[in-house]
């Protein structure tokens, strides 16, 4: 058994999408039959809480990466030396660097080399020289227009790690008791729909009043609605929940939120972390997806899905955090009625696979 470092340095959703690759490193077999199942996950501050939920991870180490975190911390000798010393003291001999298409593995590979890591695998469009032992060339060795979970798994496989037999490659988290008992209480009261209106980037947010109207319509259809959100979103969740929906804004940690999403019949959310958390617990998703990033890469993976939003809007592939188009047409054009119809289709067991193929066509 050897210790392998796997790096995914950005958001909660990205860390969750790395789950299948992490299981391949932790539990899969290599060609020589060995099982290097002692995995150290290197992640950023935004991803650390999700990292702790992933099966196969032995240890989580959080590091604020200066070319990933926004706003970026300054590069200092103390920062870089701290990571190098951690890797050395952890006796790590091998690393798999997971990145998205707009990220380079090379700066981290340099630090890992200085720490004495013998084998490093990553995907790089740039010449890697001696920094990568196994280099995948995006666009040549694999297509960029594929789900992020598959991209990460492809990188792990290039390093010699494959999923064990019986692993379906979907997102997954470790299940545990809901420490606050909220999910059990909700389940005792019957079926419910979760609406999660918040988003880390304004460009990915459906308007608050649209959310509020959708909640009212869902209630008119006889559905019980639970509204979720973070501690800094309590005003938003109060607006969306209105007088009748259950407002859990600011009242759940990540594990409790996962339990609440797992108990829901359907989750309504944007292209944000909770969409991937819902997928990781197997709950169907109505995703209000702004095309600032491609849906084929970052839509909820492996669950029944209704994808809403104009995927050909002018903001397409801009990676904008603030909408660059007046009126935010990609999402504001989606009506509350369309959201309710999408919920009803998922409850009826009809997934919009034909719509997804049209949206996801490269």
CSV table of C-alpha atoms in Angstrom, one decimal:
chain,number,residue,atom,x,y,z
A,1,UNK,CA,0.0,0.0,0.0
A,2,UNK,CA,1.3,3.5,-0.9
A,3,UNK,CA,0.1,7.0,-0.2
A,4,UNK,CA,-1.2,8.9,-3.2
A,5,UNK,CA,-2.1,12.6,-3.2
A,6,UNK,CA,-5.0,13.6,-5.3
A,7,UNK,CA,-5.5,17.4,-5.9
A,8,UNK,CA,-8.7,19.2,-6.6
A,9,UNK,CA,-8.2,22.8,-5.5
A,10,UNK,CA,-11.4,24.7,-6.3
A,11,UNK,CA,-15.1,24.6,-5.3
A,12,UNK,CA,-17.3,22.2,-3.4
A,13,UNK,CA,-19.0,21.1,-6.6
A,14,UNK,CA,-15.7,20.4,-8.3
A,15,UNK,CA,-14.6,18.3,-5.4
A,16,UNK,CA,-17.8,16.3,-5.5
A,17,UNK,CA,-17.4,15.7,-9.2
A,18,UNK,CA,-14.0,14.2,-8.4
A,19,UNK,CA,-15.5,11.5,-6.3
A,20,UNK,CA,-15.4,8.7,-8.9
A,21,UNK,CA,-11.7,9.4,-9.7
A,22,UNK,CA,-10.9,9.3,-6.0
A,23,UNK,CA,-12.6,6.0,-5.6
A,24,UNK,CA,-10.6,4.7,-8.5
A,25,UNK,CA,-7.4,5.7,-6.8
A,26,UNK,CA,-8.5,4.5,-3.4
A,27,UNK,CA,-10.2,1.2,-4.2
A,28,UNK,CA,-9.4,0.3,-7.8
A,29,UNK,CA,-6.6,-2.0,-8.9
A,30,UNK,CA,-3.5,-1.1,-10.9
A,31,UNK,CA,-2.1,-3.3,-13.7
A,32,UNK,CA,0.4,-4.9,-11.2
A,33,UNK,CA,-2.6,-5.9,-8.9
A,34,UNK,CA,-1.6,-3.5,-6.1
A,35,UNK,CA,-4.1,-1.4,-4.3
A,36,UNK,CA,-2.8,2.1,-3.4
A,37,UNK,CA,-5.8,2.8,-1.2
A,38,UNK,CA,-4.3,5.4,1.2
A,39,UNK,CA,-5.5,8.7,-0.4
A,40,UNK,CA,-4.6,12.2,0.7
A,41,UNK,CA,-7.0,14.8,-0.9
A,42,UNK,CA,-5.5,18.2,-1.4
A,43,UNK,CA,-8.2,20.8,-1.8
A,44,UNK,CA,-9.0,24.5,-1.3
A,45,UNK,CA,-11.0,26.1,1.5
A,46,UNK,CA,-14.2,26.1,-0.5
A,47,UNK,CA,-14.0,22.3,-1.1
A,48,UNK,CA,-12.8,21.0,2.2
A,49,UNK,CA,-16.2,20.4,3.7
A,50,UNK,CA,-17.3,18.3,0.7
A,51,UNK,CA,-14.0,16.5,0.7
A,52,UNK,CA,-14.7,15.1,4.1
A,53,UNK,CA,-17.9,13.4,2.7
A,54,UNK,CA,-16.2,11.5,-0.1
A,55,UNK,CA,-15.6,7.7,0.3
A,56,UNK,CA,-12.1,6.5,-0.2
A,57,UNK,CA,-10.4,9.6,1.2
A,58,UNK,CA,-8.0,8.8,4.1
A,59,UNK,CA,-6.9,12.4,4.8
A,60,UNK,CA,-8.0,15.9,3.7
A,61,UNK,CA,-5.4,18.7,3.6
A,62,UNK,CA,-6.6,22.2,2.8
A,63,UNK,CA,-4.4,24.7,1.0
A,64,UNK,CA,-5.4,28.1,-0.4
A,65,UNK,CA,-3.9,27.8,-3.9
A,66,UNK,CA,-2.8,31.2,-5.2
A,67,UNK,CA,-3.7,30.5,-8.8
A,68,UNK,CA,-7.2,29.1,-8.0
A,69,UNK,CA,-8.6,30.9,-4.9
A,70,UNK,CA,-10.4,34.1,-5.6
A,71,UNK,CA,-9.4,36.6,-4.2
A,72,UNK,CA,-5.9,35.1,-4.5
A,73,UNK,CA,-3.7,35.0,-1.5
A,74,UNK,CA,-0.1,36.3,-2.0
A,75,UNK,CA,2.6,33.8,-2.9
A,76,UNK,CA,5.0,33.6,0.0
A,77,UNK,CA,7.9,31.4,1.0
A,78,UNK,CA,5.9,30.3,4.1
A,79,UNK,CA,2.9,29.2,1.9
A,80,UNK,CA,4.9,27.2,-0.5
A,81,UNK,CA,7.3,25.7,2.1
A,82,UNK,CA,4.3,24.7,4.2
A,83,UNK,CA,2.8,22.6,1.4
A,84,UNK,CA,6.2,21.1,0.5
A,85,UNK,CA,6.9,20.1,4.1
A,86,UNK,CA,3.4,18.5,4.4
A,87,UNK,CA,3.9,16.4,1.3
A,88,UNK,CA,7.4,15.3,2.4
A,89,UNK,CA,6.3,14.4,6.0
A,90,UNK,CA,3.3,12.5,4.6
A,91,UNK,CA,5.6,10.2,2.6
A,92,UNK,CA,3.7,10.8,-0.6
A,93,UNK,CA,5.4,9.2,-3.6
A,94,UNK,CA,2.7,9.7,-6.2
A,95,UNK,CA,0.2,12.4,-7.2
A,96,UNK,CA,-2.8,12.8,-9.5
A,97,UNK,CA,-3.7,16.4,-10.3
A,98,UNK,CA,-7.3,16.9,-11.3
A,99,UNK,CA,-8.1,20.1,-13.2
A,100,UNK,CA,-10.7,21.7,-15.4
A,101,UNK,CA,-10.0,22.8,-18.9
A,102,UNK,CA,-9.0,26.3,-17.9
A,103,UNK,CA,-6.6,25.2,-15.2
A,104,UNK,CA,-3.0,24.1,-15.4
A,105,UNK,CA,-1.5,21.3,-13.3
A,106,UNK,CA,2.0,22.6,-13.8
A,107,UNK,CA,2.5,25.0,-10.9
A,108,UNK,CA,1.4,22.4,-8.4
A,109,UNK,CA,3.5,19.8,-10.2
A,110,UNK,CA,6.5,22.0,-9.7
A,111,UNK,CA,5.9,22.2,-5.9
A,112,UNK,CA,5.2,18.4,-5.7
A,113,UNK,CA,8.5,17.7,-7.5
A,114,UNK,CA,10.3,19.9,-4.9
A,115,UNK,CA,8.6,17.9,-2.2
A,116,UNK,CA,10.1,14.7,-3.7
A,117,UNK,CA,7.0,13.2,-5.4
A,118,UNK,CA,8.3,10.6,-7.9
A,119,UNK,CA,5.3,10.2,-10.2
A,120,UNK,CA,2.8,12.9,-11.2
A,121,UNK,CA,-0.2,12.5,-13.5
A,122,UNK,CA,-2.1,15.4,-15.0
A,123,UNK,CA,-3.7,16.9,-18.1
A,124,UNK,CA,-2.0,19.8,-19.7
A,125,UNK,CA,-2.2,21.7,-23.0
A,126,UNK,CA,1.2,23.2,-22.3
A,127,UNK,CA,4.5,21.3,-22.6
A,128,UNK,CA,5.1,19.8,-19.2
A,129,UNK,CA,8.8,18.9,-19.5
A,130,UNK,CA,9.9,17.0,-16.4
A,131,UNK,CA,6.9,18.1,-14.3
A,132,UNK,CA,4.5,15.4,-15.4
A,133,UNK,CA,5.4,11.7,-15.7
A,134,UNK,CA,2.0,10.9,-17.3
A,135,UNK,CA,0.6,13.8,-19.4
A,136,UNK,CA,-2.8,13.8,-21.1
A,137,UNK,CA,-3.3,16.3,-23.9
A,138,UNK,CA,-6.8,17.7,-23.7
A,139,UNK,CA,-8.5,17.7,-27.1
A,140,UNK,CA,-6.1,14.9,-28.3
A,141,UNK,CA,-6.1,12.2,-25.7
A,142,UNK,CA,-9.7,13.0,-24.6
A,143,UNK,CA,-12.5,15.4,-25.6
A,144,UNK,CA,-13.1,18.5,-23.5
A,145,UNK,CA,-16.8,18.3,-24.0
A,146,UNK,CA,-17.7,15.6,-21.5
A,147,UNK,CA,-18.9,15.6,-17.9
A,148,UNK,CA,-16.3,16.8,-15.4
A,149,UNK,CA,-16.7,13.6,-13.5
A,150,UNK,CA,-15.6,11.6,-16.5
A,151,UNK,CA,-12.7,14.0,-17.2
A,152,UNK,CA,-11.4,13.5,-13.7
A,153,UNK,CA,-11.8,9.7,-14.0
A,154,UNK,CA,-9.9,9.7,-17.3
A,155,UNK,CA,-7.0,11.5,-15.6
A,156,UNK,CA,-6.9,8.9,-12.8
A,157,UNK,CA,-7.1,6.1,-15.3
A,158,UNK,CA,-4.1,7.5,-17.2
A,159,UNK,CA,-2.2,7.2,-13.9
A,160,UNK,CA,-3.1,3.5,-13.7
A,161,UNK,CA,-6.2,3.7,-11.5
A,162,UNK,CA,-9.5,2.2,-12.5
A,163,UNK,CA,-12.8,1.8,-10.7
A,164,UNK,CA,-13.3,-1.5,-9.0
A,165,UNK,CA,-15.8,-3.9,-10.4
A,166,UNK,CA,-19.4,-3.0,-9.4
A,167,UNK,CA,-18.7,0.7,-9.1
A,168,UNK,CA,-21.0,2.5,-11.5
A,169,UNK,CA,-18.9,5.7,-11.6
A,170,UNK,CA,-21.7,8.0,-10.3
A,171,UNK,CA,-21.2,10.7,-7.7
A,172,UNK,CA,-21.4,9.4,-4.1
A,173,UNK,CA,-20.9,10.6,-0.6
A,174,UNK,CA,-20.6,8.8,2.7
A,175,UNK,CA,-23.9,8.6,4.5
A,176,UNK,CA,-24.1,9.4,8.2
A,177,UNK,CA,-26.5,10.5,10.8
A,178,UNK,CA,-28.1,13.9,10.3
A,179,UNK,CA,-26.6,15.6,13.3
A,180,UNK,CA,-29.5,18.0,13.6
A,181,UNK,CA,-32.4,15.6,12.9
A,182,UNK,CA,-33.9,18.0,10.4
A,183,UNK,CA,-34.0,15.4,7.5
A,184,UNK,CA,-35.8,12.9,9.7
A,185,UNK,CA,-38.3,15.5,10.8
A,186,UNK,CA,-39.0,16.4,7.2
A,187,UNK,CA,-39.3,12.8,6.1
A,188,UNK,CA,-41.9,12.1,8.9
A,189,UNK,CA,-44.1,14.8,7.4
A,190,UNK,CA,-44.2,13.3,3.9
A,191,UNK,CA,-42.8,14.1,0.4
A,192,UNK,CA,-41.2,17.5,-0.2
A,193,UNK,CA,-39.5,19.5,-2.9
A,194,UNK,CA,-36.3,21.4,-2.1
A,195,UNK,CA,-35.7,24.8,-3.7
A,196,UNK,CA,-32.1,26.1,-3.3
A,197,UNK,CA,-32.1,29.7,-4.7
A,198,UNK,CA,-28.6,30.8,-3.8
A,199,UNK,CA,-25.5,30.8,-6.0
A,200,UNK,CA,-21.9,31.8,-5.4
A,201,UNK,CA,-21.9,33.7,-8.7
A,202,UNK,CA,-24.7,36.2,-9.6
A,203,UNK,CA,-24.5,35.2,-13.2
A,204,UNK,CA,-25.8,31.7,-12.3
A,205,UNK,CA,-28.7,32.9,-10.2
A,206,UNK,CA,-32.4,32.8,-11.2
A,207,UNK,CA,-34.1,35.9,-9.9
A,208,UNK,CA,-35.3,35.7,-6.3
A,209,UNK,CA,-38.9,36.7,-7.2
A,210,UNK,CA,-39.0,34.0,-9.9
A,211,UNK,CA,-38.1,31.5,-7.2
A,212,UNK,CA,-40.8,32.9,-4.9
A,213,UNK,CA,-43.4,32.6,-7.6
A,214,UNK,CA,-42.3,29.0,-8.4
A,215,UNK,CA,-42.6,28.1,-4.7
A,216,UNK,CA,-46.2,29.5,-4.6
A,217,UNK,CA,-47.1,27.5,-7.7
A,218,UNK,CA,-45.6,24.3,-6.3
A,219,UNK,CA,-47.6,24.8,-3.2
A,220,UNK,CA,-50.7,25.4,-5.3
A,221,UNK,CA,-50.1,22.1,-7.0
A,222,UNK,CA,-50.1,20.5,-3.5
A,223,UNK,CA,-46.4,20.1,-3.0
A,224,UNK,CA,-44.7,20.8,0.3
A,225,UNK,CA,-41.6,23.0,-0.3
A,226,UNK,CA,-38.4,23.3,1.7
A,227,UNK,CA,-36.1,26.2,0.9
A,228,UNK,CA,-32.4,25.9,1.7
A,229,UNK,CA,-29.5,28.3,1.8
A,230,UNK,CA,-26.3,29.2,3.5
A,231,UNK,CA,-25.8,31.5,6.5
A,232,UNK,CA,-25.3,34.5,4.2
A,233,UNK,CA,-28.5,33.8,2.3
A,234,UNK,CA,-31.1,34.1,5.0
A,235,UNK,CA,-32.7,37.2,3.5
A,236,UNK,CA,-33.0,35.4,0.1
A,237,UNK,CA,-34.4,32.2,1.5
A,238,UNK,CA,-37.0,34.2,3.6
A,239,UNK,CA,-38.1,36.0,0.4
A,240,UNK,CA,-38.3,32.7,-1.6
A,241,UNK,CA,-40.0,30.7,1.1
A,242,UNK,CA,-42.8,33.2,1.7
A,243,UNK,CA,-45.3,32.5,4.5
A,244,UNK,CA,-45.9,28.8,3.8
A,245,UNK,CA,-42.7,27.0,2.7
A,246,UNK,CA,-40.2,25.7,5.3
A,247,UNK,CA,-37.3,28.0,5.4
A,248,UNK,CA,-34.0,26.3,6.4
A,249,UNK,CA,-31.8,29.2,5.2
A,250,UNK,CA,-28.7,29.3,7.4
A,251,UNK,CA,-29.8,26.3,9.4
A,252,UNK,CA,-27.9,23.4,8.0
A,253,UNK,CA,-24.3,22.4,7.7
A,254,UNK,CA,-23.2,20.4,4.6
A,255,UNK,CA,-23.9,17.0,6.1
A,256,UNK,CA,-27.4,18.0,7.2
A,257,UNK,CA,-28.0,19.7,3.8
A,258,UNK,CA,-27.0,16.4,2.1
A,259,UNK,CA,-29.5,14.5,4.2
A,260,UNK,CA,-32.3,17.0,3.4
A,261,UNK,CA,-31.5,16.8,-0.3
A,262,UNK,CA,-31.4,13.0,-0.1
A,263,UNK,CA,-34.9,12.9,1.3
A,264,UNK,CA,-36.4,15.3,-1.3
A,265,UNK,CA,-38.4,14.1,-4.3
A,266,UNK,CA,-36.8,16.7,-6.5
A,267,UNK,CA,-34.3,19.5,-6.0
A,268,UNK,CA,-34.6,22.9,-7.8
A,269,UNK,CA,-31.4,24.8,-8.0
A,270,UNK,CA,-28.9,26.5,-10.3
A,271,UNK,CA,-25.5,25.3,-11.5
A,272,UNK,CA,-24.0,25.5,-8.1
A,273,UNK,CA,-22.5,23.2,-5.5
A,274,UNK,CA,-25.9,21.9,-4.1
A,275,UNK,CA,-26.8,20.6,-7.6
A,276,UNK,CA,-23.8,18.3,-7.4
A,277,UNK,CA,-24.6,17.4,-3.8
A,278,UNK,CA,-28.1,16.4,-4.9
A,279,UNK,CA,-26.6,14.2,-7.6
A,280,UNK,CA,-24.3,12.6,-5.1
A,281,UNK,CA,-27.3,11.5,-3.0
A,282,UNK,CA,-29.2,10.4,-6.1
A,283,UNK,CA,-32.0,13.0,-6.1
A,284,UNK,CA,-33.5,14.2,-9.4
A,285,UNK,CA,-32.6,17.8,-10.2
A,286,UNK,CA,-34.3,20.7,-12.0
A,287,UNK,CA,-31.3,22.8,-12.9
A,288,UNK,CA,-31.5,26.4,-13.8
A,289,UNK,CA,-28.3,26.4,-15.8
A,290,UNK,CA,-26.6,29.6,-17.0
A,291,UNK,CA,-24.5,28.8,-20.0
A,292,UNK,CA,-21.5,30.8,-18.7
A,293,UNK,CA,-19.9,27.3,-18.5
A,294,UNK,CA,-20.9,24.4,-20.7
A,295,UNK,CA,-23.7,22.2,-19.4
A,296,UNK,CA,-22.2,19.1,-20.9
A,297,UNK,CA,-19.3,19.5,-18.5
A,298,UNK,CA,-21.0,20.9,-15.3
A,299,UNK,CA,-24.6,19.8,-15.3
A,300,UNK,CA,-25.6,17.5,-12.4
A,301,UNK,CA,-24.2,14.1,-13.3
A,302,UNK,CA,-25.8,10.7,-13.2
A,303,UNK,CA,-29.3,11.5,-12.0
A,304,UNK,CA,-32.6,12.3,-13.8
A,305,UNK,CA,-32.3,15.9,-14.9
A,306,UNK,CA,-34.4,18.8,-16.3
A,307,UNK,CA,-32.0,21.5,-17.7
A,308,UNK,CA,-33.6,24.9,-18.0
A,309,UNK,CA,-32.1,28.1,-19.4
A,310,UNK,CA,-31.1,29.5,-22.8
A,311,UNK,CA,-27.9,27.6,-23.5
A,312,UNK,CA,-27.3,29.8,-26.6
A,313,UNK,CA,-27.5,33.1,-24.8
A,314,UNK,CA,-24.8,35.8,-25.5
A,315,UNK,CA,-23.1,34.9,-22.2
A,316,UNK,CA,-22.3,31.4,-23.5
A,317,UNK,CA,-18.9,30.1,-22.4
A,318,UNK,CA,-17.9,33.5,-21.0
A,319,UNK,CA,-17.2,32.1,-17.5
A,320,UNK,CA,-18.6,35.4,-16.1
A,321,UNK,CA,-19.4,35.6,-12.5
A,322,UNK,CA,-21.5,38.7,-13.0
A,323,UNK,CA,-23.9,38.6,-15.9
A,324,UNK,CA,-22.5,40.5,-18.9
A,325,UNK,CA,-25.8,40.9,-20.6
A,326,UNK,CA,-28.5,43.4,-19.6
A,327,UNK,CA,-31.6,41.7,-18.1
A,328,UNK,CA,-29.8,38.3,-17.5
A,329,UNK,CA,-31.9,36.8,-20.3
A,330,UNK,CA,-30.4,33.3,-20.2
A,331,UNK,CA,-32.2,32.6,-16.9
A,332,UNK,CA,-34.8,35.4,-16.5
A,333,UNK,CA,-36.5,34.1,-19.6
A,334,UNK,CA,-37.3,30.9,-17.7
A,335,UNK,CA,-40.8,31.2,-16.1
A,336,UNK,CA,-42.0,29.8,-12.8
A,337,UNK,CA,-44.5,27.8,-14.7
A,338,UNK,CA,-41.7,26.1,-16.7
A,339,UNK,CA,-40.0,25.1,-13.4
A,340,UNK,CA,-43.2,23.6,-12.1
A,341,UNK,CA,-43.7,21.7,-15.3
A,342,UNK,CA,-40.1,20.3,-15.1
A,343,UNK,CA,-40.7,19.2,-11.5
A,344,UNK,CA,-43.9,17.4,-12.5
A,345,UNK,CA,-42.1,15.6,-15.4
A,346,UNK,CA,-39.4,14.3,-13.0
A,347,UNK,CA,-42.0,13.2,-10.5
A,348,UNK,CA,-43.7,11.4,-13.3
A,349,UNK,CA,-40.4,9.6,-14.1
A,350,UNK,CA,-39.9,11.4,-17.4
A,351,UNK,CA,-36.4,12.8,-17.8
A,352,UNK,CA,-35.8,15.3,-20.6
A,353,UNK,CA,-33.0,13.3,-22.2
A,354,UNK,CA,-33.8,14.5,-25.7
A,355,UNK,CA,-33.5,18.1,-24.5
A,356,UNK,CA,-30.2,17.3,-22.8
A,357,UNK,CA,-28.8,15.9,-26.0
A,358,UNK,CA,-29.8,19.0,-27.9
A,359,UNK,CA,-28.3,21.3,-25.3
A,360,UNK,CA,-25.2,19.3,-24.8
A,361,UNK,CA,-24.4,18.9,-28.5
A,362,UNK,CA,-20.8,20.2,-29.0
